Coordinates of C-alpha atoms in Angstrom, one line a residue:
X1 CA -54.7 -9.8 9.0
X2 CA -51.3 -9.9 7.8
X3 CA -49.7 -7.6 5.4
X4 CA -49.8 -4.0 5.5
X5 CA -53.5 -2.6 6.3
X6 CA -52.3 0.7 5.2
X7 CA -52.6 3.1 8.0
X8 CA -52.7 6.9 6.9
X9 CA -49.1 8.9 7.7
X10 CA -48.8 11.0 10.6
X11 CA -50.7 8.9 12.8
X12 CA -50.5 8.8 17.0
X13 CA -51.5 6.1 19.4
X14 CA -51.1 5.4 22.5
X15 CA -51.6 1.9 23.7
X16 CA -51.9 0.7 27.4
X17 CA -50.0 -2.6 28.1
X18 CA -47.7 -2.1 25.7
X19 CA -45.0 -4.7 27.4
X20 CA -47.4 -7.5 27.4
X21 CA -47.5 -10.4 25.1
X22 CA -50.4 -8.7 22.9
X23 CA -49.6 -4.9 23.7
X24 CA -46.1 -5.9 22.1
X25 CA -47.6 -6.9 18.7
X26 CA -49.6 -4.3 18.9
X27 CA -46.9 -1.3 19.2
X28 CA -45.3 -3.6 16.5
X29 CA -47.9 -3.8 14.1
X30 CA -48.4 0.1 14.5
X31 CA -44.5 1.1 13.9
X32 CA -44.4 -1.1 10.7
X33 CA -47.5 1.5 9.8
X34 CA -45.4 4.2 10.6
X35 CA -47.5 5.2 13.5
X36 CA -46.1 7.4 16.3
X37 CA -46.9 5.3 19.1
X38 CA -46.6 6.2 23.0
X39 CA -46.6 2.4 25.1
X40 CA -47.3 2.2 28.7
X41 CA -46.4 0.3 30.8
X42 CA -46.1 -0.9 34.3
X43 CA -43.1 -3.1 34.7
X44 CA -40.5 -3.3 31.8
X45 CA -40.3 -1.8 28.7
X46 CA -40.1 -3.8 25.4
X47 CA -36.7 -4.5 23.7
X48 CA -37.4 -2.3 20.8
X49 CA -35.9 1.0 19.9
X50 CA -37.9 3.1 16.8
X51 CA -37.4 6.5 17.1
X52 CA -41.4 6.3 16.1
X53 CA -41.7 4.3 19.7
X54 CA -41.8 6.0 23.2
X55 CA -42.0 3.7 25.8
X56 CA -43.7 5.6 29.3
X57 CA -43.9 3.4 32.5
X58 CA -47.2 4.3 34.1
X59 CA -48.8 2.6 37.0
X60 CA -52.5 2.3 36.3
X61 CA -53.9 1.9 40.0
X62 CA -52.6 5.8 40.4
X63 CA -54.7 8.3 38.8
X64 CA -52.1 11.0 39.3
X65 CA -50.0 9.1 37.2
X66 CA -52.1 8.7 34.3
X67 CA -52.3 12.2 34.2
X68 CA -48.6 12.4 33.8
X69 CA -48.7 10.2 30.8
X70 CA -51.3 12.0 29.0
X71 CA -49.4 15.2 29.9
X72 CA -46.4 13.8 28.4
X73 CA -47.9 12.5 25.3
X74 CA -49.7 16.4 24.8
X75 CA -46.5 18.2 25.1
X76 CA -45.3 16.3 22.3
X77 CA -48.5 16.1 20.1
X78 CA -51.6 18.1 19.4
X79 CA -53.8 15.1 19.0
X80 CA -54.4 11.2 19.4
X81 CA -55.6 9.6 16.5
X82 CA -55.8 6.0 18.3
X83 CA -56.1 3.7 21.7
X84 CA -55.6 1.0 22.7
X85 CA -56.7 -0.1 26.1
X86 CA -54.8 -3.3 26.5
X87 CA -53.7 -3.1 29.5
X88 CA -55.0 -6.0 32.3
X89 CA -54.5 -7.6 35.3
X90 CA -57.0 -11.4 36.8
X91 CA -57.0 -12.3 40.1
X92 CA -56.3 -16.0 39.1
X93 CA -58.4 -16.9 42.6
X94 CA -61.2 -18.6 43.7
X95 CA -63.7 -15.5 43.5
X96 CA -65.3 -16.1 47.3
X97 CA -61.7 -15.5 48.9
X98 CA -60.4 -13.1 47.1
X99 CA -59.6 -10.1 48.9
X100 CA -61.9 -7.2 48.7
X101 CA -58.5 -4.8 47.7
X102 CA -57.6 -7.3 45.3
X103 CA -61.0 -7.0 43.2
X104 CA -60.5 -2.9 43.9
X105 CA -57.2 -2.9 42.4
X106 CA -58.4 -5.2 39.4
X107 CA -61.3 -3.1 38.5
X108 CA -58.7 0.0 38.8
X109 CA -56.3 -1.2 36.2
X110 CA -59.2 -2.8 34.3
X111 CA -61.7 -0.2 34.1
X112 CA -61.3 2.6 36.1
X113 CA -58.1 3.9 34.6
X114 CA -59.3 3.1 31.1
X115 CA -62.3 5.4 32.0
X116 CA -60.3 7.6 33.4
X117 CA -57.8 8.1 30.3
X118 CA -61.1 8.0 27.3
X119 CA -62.2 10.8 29.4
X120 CA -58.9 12.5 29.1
X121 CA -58.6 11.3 25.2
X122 CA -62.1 11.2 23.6
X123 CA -62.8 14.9 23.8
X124 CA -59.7 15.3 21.7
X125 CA -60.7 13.5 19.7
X126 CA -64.3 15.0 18.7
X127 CA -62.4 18.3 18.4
X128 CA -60.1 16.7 15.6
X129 CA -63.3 14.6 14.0
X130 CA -61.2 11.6 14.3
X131 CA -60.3 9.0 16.4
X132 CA -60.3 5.1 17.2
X133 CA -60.8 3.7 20.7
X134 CA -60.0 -0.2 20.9
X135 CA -61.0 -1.7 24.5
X136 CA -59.3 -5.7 24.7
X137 CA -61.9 -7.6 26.6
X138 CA -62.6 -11.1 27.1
X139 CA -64.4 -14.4 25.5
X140 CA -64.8 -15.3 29.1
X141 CA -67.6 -12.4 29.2
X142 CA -69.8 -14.5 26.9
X143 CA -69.3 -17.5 29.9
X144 CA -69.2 -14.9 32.8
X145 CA -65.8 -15.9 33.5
X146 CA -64.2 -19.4 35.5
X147 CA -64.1 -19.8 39.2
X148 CA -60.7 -18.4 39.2
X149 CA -61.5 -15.5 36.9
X150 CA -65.4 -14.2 38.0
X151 CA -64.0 -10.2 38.5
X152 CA -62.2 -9.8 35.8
X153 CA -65.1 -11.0 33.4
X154 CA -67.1 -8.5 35.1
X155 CA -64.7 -5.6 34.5
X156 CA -64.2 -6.4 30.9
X157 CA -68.2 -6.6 30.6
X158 CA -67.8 -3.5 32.8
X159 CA -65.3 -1.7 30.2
X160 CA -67.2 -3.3 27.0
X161 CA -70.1 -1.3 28.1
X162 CA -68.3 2.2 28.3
X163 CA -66.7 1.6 25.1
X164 CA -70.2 0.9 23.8
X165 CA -71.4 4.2 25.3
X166 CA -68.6 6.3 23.7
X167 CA -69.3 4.4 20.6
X168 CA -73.0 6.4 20.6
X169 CA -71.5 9.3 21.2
X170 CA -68.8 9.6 19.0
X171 CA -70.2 8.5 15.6
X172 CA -71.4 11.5 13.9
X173 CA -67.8 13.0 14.7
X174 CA -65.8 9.4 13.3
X175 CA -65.1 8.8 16.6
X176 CA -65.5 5.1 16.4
X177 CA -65.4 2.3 19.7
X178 CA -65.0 -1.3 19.3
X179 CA -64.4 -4.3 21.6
X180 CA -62.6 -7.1 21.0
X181 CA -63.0 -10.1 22.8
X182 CA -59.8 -12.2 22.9
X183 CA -59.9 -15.9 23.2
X184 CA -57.6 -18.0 25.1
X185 CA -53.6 -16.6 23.7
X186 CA -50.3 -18.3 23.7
X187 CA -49.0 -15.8 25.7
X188 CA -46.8 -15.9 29.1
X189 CA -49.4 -16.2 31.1
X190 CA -50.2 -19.5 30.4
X191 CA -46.0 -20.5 30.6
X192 CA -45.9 -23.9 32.3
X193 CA -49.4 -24.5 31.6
X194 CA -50.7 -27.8 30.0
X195 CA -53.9 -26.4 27.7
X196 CA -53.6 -29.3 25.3
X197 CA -57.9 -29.7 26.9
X198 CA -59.0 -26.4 27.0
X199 CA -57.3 -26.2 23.1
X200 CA -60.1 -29.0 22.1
X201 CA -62.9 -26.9 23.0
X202 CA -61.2 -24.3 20.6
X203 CA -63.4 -25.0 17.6
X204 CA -60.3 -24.2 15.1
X205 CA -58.4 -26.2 17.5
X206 CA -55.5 -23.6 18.2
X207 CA -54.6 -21.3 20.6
X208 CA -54.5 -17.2 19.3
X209 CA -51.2 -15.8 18.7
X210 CA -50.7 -12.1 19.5
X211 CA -50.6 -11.0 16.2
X212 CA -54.4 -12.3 15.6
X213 CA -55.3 -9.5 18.2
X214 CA -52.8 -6.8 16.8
X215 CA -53.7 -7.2 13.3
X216 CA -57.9 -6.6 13.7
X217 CA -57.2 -3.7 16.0
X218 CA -55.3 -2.3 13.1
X219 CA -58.3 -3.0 10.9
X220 CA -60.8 -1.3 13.2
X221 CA -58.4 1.7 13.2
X222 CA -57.5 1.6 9.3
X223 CA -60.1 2.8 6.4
X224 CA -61.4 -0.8 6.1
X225 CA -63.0 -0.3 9.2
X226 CA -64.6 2.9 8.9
X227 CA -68.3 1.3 9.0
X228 CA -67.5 -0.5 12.6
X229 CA -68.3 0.9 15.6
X230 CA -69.9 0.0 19.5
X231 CA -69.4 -3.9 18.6
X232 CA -67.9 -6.6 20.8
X233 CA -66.2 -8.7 18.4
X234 CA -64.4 -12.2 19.4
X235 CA -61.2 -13.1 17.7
X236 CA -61.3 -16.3 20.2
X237 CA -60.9 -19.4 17.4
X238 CA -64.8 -19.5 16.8
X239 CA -65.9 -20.0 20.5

């Protein structure tokens, strides 16, 4: 995927995550398009200034405040053309201690708010008979996630299936909803980590780089993609 995919002028995203390793390249790969893009995120904003880019700090486990962001991004813009639900959080715990408001807040930045937003979005988006939704799951859905990982496979299954539901009900107005399942990433979550192993059982014997996730979600969104819609599709190294 690299190379310019070509998006069509006068395009608007928004893209949840945005400050992460993957939501970065992501926004990135959409400004070099010349996509308006509106980022959210939860912590920090990205280091990049595009007057193309606005950067909106959002916390997902408050409903009230997702309203704010899509009320920001609809003073500014009659439509969204894309999203992006990249935003995430894993409990990184042995799933029979983890705390019962721990798996409630992972399933509210995981799924609930991304429900909660495409409810806000897709309508838009049938009005305008165009749109693309992109929900980042996991390759750990396929395994039903680790011992440390169990509820957040379960809430990407959980969000793969609502994405596969829109997908039904947004194709005659090219309203199209793809998953992609994202192998194991060199990102900063794994900082410190030794994954020389878990690299091995990578059949193409890497890890993923961001921009392997950011450049098929601008496929999916871009012309080449116009025949794809309510798949779950693994960029994950061949596993």
């Amino acid at each position: 995927m690299r190379g310019s995919i070509n998006l069509k002028m006068g395009k608007v995203a928004i893209i949840t995550g945005g400050s992460s390793d993957i939501g970065v390249a992501i926004v990135k790969k959409f400004i070099e398009e010349g996509t308006k893009v509106y980022s959210q995120y939860n912590s920090n904003p990205i280091n990049l200034e595009n007057p193309n880019l606005f950067q909106i700090k959002s916390d997902f486990l408050k409903f009230e405040e997702i309203d704010s962001l899509v009320e920001y991004v609809l003073k500014k813009e009659s439509k969204v053309d894309y999203l992006v639900n990249a935003a995430g959080t894993i409990e990184g715990q042995n799933f029979l201690v983890c705390s019962s408001e721990k798996i409630e807040n992972l399933f509210q930045v995981n799924l609930f708010s991304h429900i909660y937003l495409m409810q806000k979005i897709f309508p838009l988006m049938l009005e305008n008979k165009f749109g693309r939704i992109i929900s980042l799951s996991s390759i750990g859905v396929k395994y039903s996630g680790s011992i440390n990982s169990t509820y957040y496979s379960a809430s990407k299954s959980a969000l793969e299936s609502v994405t596969r539901s829109y997908a039904k009900f947004g194709a005659e107005s090219n309203v199209l909803c793809n998953n992609i399942r994202v192998g194991v990433v060199d990102t900063k979550i794994h900082k410190n980590k030794d994954l020389s192993a878990r690299t091995q059982l990578i059949p193409v014997k890497r890890l993923g780089r961001p921009e392997d996730i950011a450049g098929f979600v601008l496929y999916l969104c871009s012309e080449k993609g116009d025949f794809i819609t309510g798949q779950d599709i693994a960029i994950s190294g061949g596993e």
